[in-house]
PDB file of C-alpha atoms in Angstrom:
ATOM      1  CA  GLY A1304      18.147   0.587   6.219  1.00 53.00           C
ATOM      2  CA  GLU A1305      15.859   1.185   3.298  1.00 62.00           C
ATOM      3  CA  ASP A1306      14.150   4.540   3.143  1.00 82.00           C
ATOM      4  CA  VAL A1307      11.750   6.144   0.691  1.00 87.00           C
ATOM      5  CA  GLU A1308      11.010   9.863   0.845  1.00 89.00           C
ATOM      6  CA  GLN A1309       8.406  12.042  -0.808  1.00 92.00           C
ATOM      7  CA  SER A1310       7.255  15.614  -0.518  1.00 88.00           C
ATOM      8  CA  LEU A1311       4.066  15.761   1.524  1.00 89.00           C
ATOM      9  CA  PHE A1312       1.791  18.024  -0.472  1.00 93.00           C
ATOM     10  CA  LEU A1313       1.191  19.240  -4.028  1.00 96.00           C
ATOM     11  CA  SER A1314      -1.534  21.552  -5.260  1.00 96.00           C
ATOM     12  CA  VAL A1315      -2.234  22.068  -8.975  1.00 97.00           C
ATOM     13  CA  ARG A1316      -4.966  23.596 -11.102  1.00 97.00           C
ATOM     14  CA  GLU A1317      -7.236  21.323 -13.108  1.00 97.00           C
ATOM     15  CA  GLY A1318      -5.798  20.724 -16.584  1.00 97.00           C
ATOM     16  CA  ASP A1319      -2.198  21.366 -15.516  1.00 97.00           C
ATOM     17  CA  SER A1320       0.444  18.666 -15.172  1.00 97.00           C
ATOM     18  CA  SER A1321       1.385  17.278 -11.760  1.00 97.00           C
ATOM     19  CA  VAL A1322       4.811  15.960 -10.907  1.00 97.00           C
ATOM     20  CA  ILE A1323       5.262  13.911  -7.756  1.00 97.00           C
ATOM     21  CA  ASN A1324       8.816  13.086  -6.704  1.00 96.00           C
ATOM     22  CA  CYS A1325      10.309  10.268  -4.688  1.00 95.00           C
ATOM     23  CA  THR A1326      13.810   9.312  -3.579  1.00 93.00           C
ATOM     24  CA  TYR A1327      14.809   5.874  -2.397  1.00 89.00           C
ATOM     25  CA  THR A1328      17.882   4.233  -0.965  1.00 86.00           C
ATOM     26  CA  ASP A1329      17.714   0.548  -1.932  1.00 79.00           C
ATOM     27  CA  SER A1330      19.444   0.307  -5.309  1.00 76.00           C
ATOM     28  CA  SER A1331      18.768  -3.433  -5.531  1.00 80.00           C
ATOM     29  CA  SER A1332      15.028  -2.992  -6.119  1.00 77.00           C
ATOM     30  CA  THR A1333      14.007  -4.638  -9.376  1.00 82.00           C
ATOM     31  CA  TYR A1334      10.738  -2.749  -9.664  1.00 86.00           C
ATOM     32  CA  LEU A1335       9.470   0.564  -8.362  1.00 90.00           C
ATOM     33  CA  TYR A1336       5.793   1.335  -8.014  1.00 90.00           C
ATOM     34  CA  TRP A1337       3.312   4.148  -7.758  1.00 93.00           C
ATOM     35  CA  TYR A1338       0.108   3.643  -5.778  1.00 93.00           C
ATOM     36  CA  LYS A1339      -2.923   5.899  -5.373  1.00 95.00           C
ATOM     37  CA  GLN A1340      -5.050   6.021  -2.229  1.00 94.00           C
ATOM     38  CA  GLU A1341      -8.367   7.827  -2.138  1.00 92.00           C
ATOM     39  CA  PRO A1342      -9.917   8.782   1.219  1.00 86.00           C
ATOM     40  CA  GLY A1343     -11.081   5.772   3.210  1.00 80.00           C
ATOM     41  CA  ALA A1344      -9.923   3.325   0.564  1.00 85.00           C
ATOM     42  CA  GLY A1345      -7.124   0.855   0.045  1.00 87.00           C
ATOM     43  CA  LEU A1346      -4.184   1.403  -2.264  1.00 90.00           C
ATOM     44  CA  GLN A1347      -4.554   1.078  -6.013  1.00 90.00           C
ATOM     45  CA  LEU A1348      -1.532   0.176  -8.130  1.00 88.00           C
ATOM     46  CA  LEU A1349      -1.185   2.867 -10.787  1.00 92.00           C
ATOM     47  CA  THR A1350       1.958   1.866 -12.592  1.00 91.00           C
ATOM     48  CA  TYR A1351       5.406   0.383 -12.131  1.00 89.00           C
ATOM     49  CA  ILE A1352       8.797   0.681 -13.771  1.00 91.00           C
ATOM     50  CA  PHE A1353      11.518  -1.900 -14.154  1.00 90.00           C
ATOM     51  CA  SER A1354      14.795  -0.723 -12.690  1.00 87.00           C
ATOM     52  CA  ASN A1355      16.682  -0.940 -16.006  1.00 88.00           C
ATOM     53  CA  MET A1356      14.263   1.462 -17.676  1.00 89.00           C
ATOM     54  CA  ASP A1357      14.443   5.225 -17.396  1.00 92.00           C
ATOM     55  CA  MET A1358      10.968   6.103 -18.602  1.00 95.00           C
ATOM     56  CA  LYS A1359       7.580   4.507 -18.916  1.00 94.00           C
ATOM     57  CA  GLN A1360       4.428   6.094 -20.296  1.00 95.00           C
ATOM     58  CA  ASP A1361       0.928   4.817 -19.632  1.00 92.00           C
ATOM     59  CA  GLN A1362      -1.823   7.079 -20.959  1.00 95.00           C
ATOM     60  CA  ARG A1363      -1.743  10.249 -18.799  1.00 96.00           C
ATOM     61  CA  LEU A1364       0.980   8.849 -16.539  1.00 97.00           C
ATOM     62  CA  THR A1365       4.714   9.141 -17.171  1.00 97.00           C
ATOM     63  CA  VAL A1366       7.232   7.587 -14.808  1.00 97.00           C
ATOM     64  CA  LEU A1367      10.828   8.770 -14.886  1.00 97.00           C
ATOM     65  CA  LEU A1368      13.600   6.873 -13.129  1.00 95.00           C
ATOM     66  CA  ASN A1369      17.061   8.254 -12.468  1.00 93.00           C
ATOM     67  CA  LYS A1370      18.825   5.250 -11.073  1.00 90.00           C
ATOM     68  CA  LYS A1371      22.098   7.097 -10.486  1.00 91.00           C
ATOM     69  CA  ASP A1372      20.389   9.628  -8.212  1.00 92.00           C
ATOM     70  CA  LYS A1373      17.820   7.085  -6.941  1.00 91.00           C
ATOM     71  CA  HIS A1374      15.047   9.438  -7.945  1.00 94.00           C
ATOM     72  CA  LEU A1375      11.629   8.435  -9.208  1.00 94.00           C
ATOM     73  CA  SER A1376       8.909  10.757 -10.443  1.00 97.00           C
ATOM     74  CA  LEU A1377       5.311  10.449 -11.553  1.00 97.00           C
ATOM     75  CA  ARG A1378       3.922  12.966 -13.999  1.00 98.00           C
ATOM     76  CA  ILE A1379       0.161  13.177 -14.460  1.00 97.00           C
ATOM     77  CA  ALA A1380      -0.841  15.061 -17.597  1.00 98.00           C
ATOM     78  CA  ASP A1381      -4.106  17.037 -17.780  1.00 97.00           C
ATOM     79  CA  THR A1382      -4.728  16.564 -14.053  1.00 98.00           C
ATOM     80  CA  GLN A1383      -8.390  16.158 -13.142  1.00 97.00           C
ATOM     81  CA  THR A1384     -10.237  16.677  -9.854  1.00 95.00           C
ATOM     82  CA  GLY A1385     -10.637  12.887  -9.663  1.00 94.00           C
ATOM     83  CA  ASP A1386      -6.862  12.631  -9.424  1.00 97.00           C
ATOM     84  CA  SER A1387      -6.984  14.239  -5.964  1.00 96.00           C
ATOM     85  CA  ALA A1388      -5.632  11.546  -3.631  1.00 96.00           C
ATOM     86  CA  ILE A1389      -2.500  10.461  -1.817  1.00 96.00           C
ATOM     87  CA  TYR A1390       0.208   9.004  -4.014  1.00 97.00           C
ATOM     88  CA  PHE A1391       2.749   6.568  -2.608  1.00 95.00           C
ATOM     89  CA  CYS A1392       5.910   5.402  -4.265  1.00 93.00           C
ATOM     90  CA  ALA A1393       7.173   2.013  -3.190  1.00 89.00           C
ATOM     91  CA  GLU A1394      10.285  -0.017  -3.746  1.00 84.00           C
ATOM     92  CA  GLY A1395      11.013  -3.653  -3.144  1.00 73.00           C
ATOM     93  CA  LYS A1396       7.278  -4.147  -2.703  1.00 62.00           C
ATOM     94  CA  LEU A1397       7.553  -3.686   1.011  1.00 70.00           C
ATOM     95  CA  ILE A1398       8.730  -0.132   1.638  1.00 81.00           C
ATOM     96  CA  PHE A1399       6.373   2.758   0.992  1.00 88.00           C
ATOM     97  CA  GLY A1400       7.197   6.432   0.881  1.00 90.00           C
ATOM     98  CA  SER A1401       5.414   8.830   3.197  1.00 90.00           C
ATOM     99  CA  GLY A1402       2.870   9.709   0.526  1.00 94.00           C
ATOM    100  CA  THR A1403       2.192  12.938  -1.368  1.00 96.00           C
ATOM    101  CA  ARG A1404      -1.243  14.462  -1.021  1.00 96.00           C
ATOM    102  CA  LEU A1405      -2.285  15.844  -4.411  1.00 96.00           C
ATOM    103  CA  LEU A1406      -4.995  18.507  -4.384  1.00 96.00           C
ATOM    104  CA  VAL A1407      -6.458  19.484  -7.738  1.00 96.00           C
ATOM    105  CA  ARG A1408      -8.173  22.895  -7.727  1.00 95.00           C
ATOM    106  CA  PRO A1409     -10.998  23.527 -10.227  1.00 91.00           C
TER     107      PRO A1409
ATOM    108  CA  ASP B 943     -12.377 -11.941  -9.662  1.00 69.00           C
ATOM    109  CA  THR B 944      -9.610  -9.376  -9.346  1.00 73.00           C
ATOM    110  CA  GLU B 945     -10.337  -8.119  -5.862  1.00 91.00           C
ATOM    111  CA  VAL B 946      -9.189  -8.493  -2.314  1.00 95.00           C
ATOM    112  CA  THR B 947     -12.209  -8.441  -0.014  1.00 96.00           C
ATOM    113  CA  GLN B 948     -11.893  -7.381   3.605  1.00 97.00           C
ATOM    114  CA  THR B 949     -14.529  -7.687   6.304  1.00 97.00           C
ATOM    115  CA  PRO B 950     -15.752  -5.946   8.297  1.00 97.00           C
ATOM    116  CA  LYS B 951     -15.270  -2.474   6.827  1.00 95.00           C
ATOM    117  CA  HIS B 952     -15.561  -0.859  10.243  1.00 96.00           C
ATOM    118  CA  LEU B 953     -15.012  -2.331  13.699  1.00 97.00           C
ATOM    119  CA  VAL B 954     -15.270  -0.797  17.149  1.00 97.00           C
ATOM    120  CA  MET B 955     -13.997  -2.951  19.984  1.00 95.00           C
ATOM    121  CA  GLY B 956     -13.238  -2.615  23.656  1.00 94.00           C
ATOM    122  CA  MET B 957      -9.829  -3.320  25.100  1.00 93.00           C
ATOM    123  CA  THR B 958     -10.998  -6.635  26.564  1.00 92.00           C
ATOM    124  CA  ASN B 959     -12.709  -7.898  23.398  1.00 92.00           C
ATOM    125  CA  LYS B 960     -11.551 -10.562  20.987  1.00 96.00           C
ATOM    126  CA  LYS B 961     -12.305  -9.962  17.332  1.00 96.00           C
ATOM    127  CA  SER B 962     -11.032 -11.077  13.928  1.00 98.00           C
ATOM    128  CA  LEU B 963     -10.419  -9.315  10.657  1.00 98.00           C
ATOM    129  CA  LYS B 964     -10.897 -11.322   7.490  1.00 98.00           C
ATOM    130  CA  CYS B 965      -9.356 -11.062   4.048  1.00 98.00           C
ATOM    131  CA  GLU B 966     -10.162 -13.119   0.962  1.00 97.00           C
ATOM    132  CA  GLN B 967      -8.821 -13.276  -2.598  1.00 96.00           C
ATOM    133  CA  HIS B 968      -9.524 -15.658  -5.466  1.00 93.00           C
ATOM    134  CA  MET B 969      -6.820 -14.542  -7.875  1.00 92.00           C
ATOM    135  CA  GLY B 970      -4.538 -17.459  -7.104  1.00 91.00           C
ATOM    136  CA  HIS B 971      -2.038 -15.156  -5.414  1.00 92.00           C
ATOM    137  CA  ARG B 972       0.332 -17.087  -3.176  1.00 90.00           C
ATOM    138  CA  ALA B 973       1.537 -14.201  -1.023  1.00 91.00           C
ATOM    139  CA  MET B 974      -0.723 -12.303   1.358  1.00 93.00           C
ATOM    140  CA  TYR B 975       0.046  -9.383   3.625  1.00 93.00           C
ATOM    141  CA  TRP B 976      -1.307  -7.414   6.563  1.00 95.00           C
ATOM    142  CA  TYR B 977      -0.524  -3.725   6.798  1.00 94.00           C
ATOM    143  CA  LYS B 978      -1.403  -1.160   9.443  1.00 96.00           C
ATOM    144  CA  GLN B 979      -1.973   2.422   8.362  1.00 94.00           C
ATOM    145  CA  LYS B 980      -2.356   5.307  10.770  1.00 94.00           C
ATOM    146  CA  ALA B 981      -3.887   8.580   9.590  1.00 89.00           C
ATOM    147  CA  LYS B 982      -1.675  10.545   7.183  1.00 84.00           C
ATOM    148  CA  LYS B 983       1.015   7.863   7.292  1.00 89.00           C
ATOM    149  CA  PRO B 984       2.123   5.212   4.793  1.00 91.00           C
ATOM    150  CA  PRO B 985       1.129   1.591   5.316  1.00 91.00           C
ATOM    151  CA  GLU B 986       3.435  -0.316   7.650  1.00 91.00           C
ATOM    152  CA  LEU B 987       4.013  -3.988   7.007  1.00 90.00           C
ATOM    153  CA  MET B 988       2.918  -6.309   9.817  1.00 94.00           C
ATOM    154  CA  PHE B 989       2.932  -9.855   8.435  1.00 94.00           C
ATOM    155  CA  VAL B 990       3.678 -11.698   5.205  1.00 91.00           C
ATOM    156  CA  TYR B 991       2.386 -15.143   4.327  1.00 93.00           C
ATOM    157  CA  SER B 992       3.971 -16.979   1.436  1.00 89.00           C
ATOM    158  CA  TYR B 993       2.412 -20.258   0.327  1.00 90.00           C
ATOM    159  CA  GLU B 994       0.327 -20.222   3.525  1.00 91.00           C
ATOM    160  CA  LYS B 995       3.376 -20.027   5.751  1.00 92.00           C
ATOM    161  CA  LEU B 996       4.292 -17.018   7.848  1.00 91.00           C
ATOM    162  CA  SER B 997       7.476 -15.672   6.322  1.00 85.00           C
ATOM    163  CA  ILE B 998       7.746 -12.176   7.825  1.00 80.00           C
ATOM    164  CA  ASN B 999       6.625 -10.864  11.201  1.00 83.00           C
ATOM    165  CA  GLU B1000       7.722  -7.265  11.623  1.00 81.00           C
ATOM    166  CA  SER B1001       8.022  -7.391  15.417  1.00 86.00           C
ATOM    167  CA  VAL B1002       4.294  -7.039  15.857  1.00 93.00           C
ATOM    168  CA  PRO B1003       2.936  -7.353  19.440  1.00 94.00           C
ATOM    169  CA  SER B1004       1.403 -10.716  20.296  1.00 94.00           C
ATOM    170  CA  ARG B1005      -2.027  -9.150  20.748  1.00 96.00           C
ATOM    171  CA  PHE B1006      -2.140  -9.391  16.915  1.00 97.00           C
ATOM    172  CA  SER B1007      -2.236 -12.992  15.726  1.00 96.00           C
ATOM    173  CA  PRO B1008      -2.333 -13.798  12.004  1.00 96.00           C
ATOM    174  CA  GLU B1009      -3.704 -16.973  10.499  1.00 97.00           C
ATOM    175  CA  CYS B1010      -3.758 -18.276   6.941  1.00 96.00           C
ATOM    176  CA  PRO B1011      -6.253 -21.197   6.829  1.00 94.00           C
ATOM    177  CA  ASN B1012      -5.818 -21.676   3.071  1.00 93.00           C
ATOM    178  CA  SER B1013      -4.395 -19.971   0.018  1.00 90.00           C
ATOM    179  CA  SER B1014      -7.436 -17.698  -0.362  1.00 95.00           C
ATOM    180  CA  LEU B1015      -7.997 -16.583   3.208  1.00 97.00           C
ATOM    181  CA  LEU B1016      -6.056 -14.502   5.680  1.00 97.00           C
ATOM    182  CA  ASN B1017      -7.265 -13.630   9.179  1.00 98.00           C
ATOM    183  CA  LEU B1018      -5.969 -11.264  11.811  1.00 98.00           C
ATOM    184  CA  HIS B1019      -7.068 -12.162  15.333  1.00 98.00           C
ATOM    185  CA  LEU B1020      -7.188  -9.289  17.797  1.00 97.00           C
ATOM    186  CA  HIS B1021      -7.107  -9.560  21.578  1.00 95.00           C
ATOM    187  CA  ALA B1022      -6.525  -7.052  24.375  1.00 95.00           C
ATOM    188  CA  LEU B1023      -5.821  -4.185  22.004  1.00 95.00           C
ATOM    189  CA  GLN B1024      -4.899  -0.672  23.069  1.00 96.00           C
ATOM    190  CA  PRO B1025      -6.423   2.599  21.841  1.00 96.00           C
ATOM    191  CA  GLU B1026      -3.200   3.322  19.932  1.00 96.00           C
ATOM    192  CA  ASP B1027      -3.927   0.239  17.816  1.00 97.00           C
ATOM    193  CA  SER B1028      -6.802   2.142  16.207  1.00 97.00           C
ATOM    194  CA  ALA B1029      -5.943   2.366  12.500  1.00 97.00           C
ATOM    195  CA  LEU B1030      -6.861   1.212   9.018  1.00 96.00           C
ATOM    196  CA  TYR B1031      -5.819  -2.412   8.576  1.00 97.00           C
ATOM    197  CA  LEU B1032      -5.099  -3.290   4.990  1.00 96.00           C
ATOM    198  CA  CYS B1033      -4.794  -6.715   3.458  1.00 96.00           C
ATOM    199  CA  ALA B1034      -2.958  -7.228   0.186  1.00 93.00           C
ATOM    200  CA  SER B1035      -2.006 -10.105  -2.051  1.00 93.00           C
ATOM    201  CA  SER B1036       0.500 -10.604  -4.827  1.00 89.00           C
ATOM    202  CA  GLN B1037       1.558 -13.196  -7.334  1.00 84.00           C
ATOM    203  CA  GLY B1038       5.066 -13.059  -5.957  1.00 69.00           C
ATOM    204  CA  ALA B1039       8.172 -11.925  -7.793  1.00 59.00           C
ATOM    205  CA  GLY B1040       7.675  -9.773 -10.845  1.00 60.00           C
ATOM    206  CA  PRO B1041       6.084  -6.458 -11.807  1.00 65.00           C
ATOM    207  CA  TYR B1042       2.735  -7.239 -10.339  1.00 68.00           C
ATOM    208  CA  GLY B1043       2.739  -5.055  -7.297  1.00 74.00           C
ATOM    209  CA  TYR B1044       0.153  -5.715  -4.702  1.00 85.00           C
ATOM    210  CA  THR B1045      -3.615  -5.814  -4.908  1.00 89.00           C
ATOM    211  CA  PHE B1046      -5.003  -4.138  -1.820  1.00 91.00           C
ATOM    212  CA  GLY B1047      -8.322  -4.541  -0.112  1.00 94.00           C
ATOM    213  CA  SER B1048     -10.243  -1.449   0.949  1.00 93.00           C
ATOM    214  CA  GLY B1049      -9.315  -2.040   4.565  1.00 95.00           C
ATOM    215  CA  THR B1050     -10.952  -2.409   7.943  1.00 97.00           C
ATOM    216  CA  ARG B1051     -11.124   0.772   9.979  1.00 96.00           C
ATOM    217  CA  LEU B1052     -10.572  -0.330  13.557  1.00 97.00           C
ATOM    218  CA  THR B1053     -11.356   1.805  16.584  1.00 97.00           C
ATOM    219  CA  VAL B1054     -10.326   0.559  20.026  1.00 97.00           C
ATOM    220  CA  VAL B1055     -12.221   2.170  22.898  1.00 95.00           C
TER     221      VAL B1055
END
């Protein structure tokens, strides 16, 4: 069945770049998504990428897609303490990864 | 209005109680979803309504009963829940196919005692 995997934890210093990785199994997904969840809150759609693209940039966010390896990454430039949250990748709109907890140290 | 509103934000109920969770959106989205999220876990899909009809039920126990009275409202009726049902219940809506993703509500934190 479909599966989406992420590393569980990432710690970076404020101002550095963060890279959160995700692998997925369903190659038929048309879109892949990144969501952010702050403590006690719902999920906020950060960005998405169409499956025939290999890169998308949106301000501080860069999404890279390697369709051959079924690997998706989210790079956050100039990471701020407000970026501390859990980040979920999702494919097919219905399958979420396990989430990566990003901790930004001052 | 670009939000999904869920009420109540917090709910504590006994195992013999009957309660309902409510979800509302006025974005004209025609698909609405219930998710269950346990601590430190990703959301798990429970139900999908498309055009007010139940289209997906992910083998959810019958003590959870969804209802979609109209295109803007989604309810989740709860009866005879177990302590392990304690979780954050998230509602989401989407326009359907396309790069829109989901718009999530902030959730109802449910505790079953």
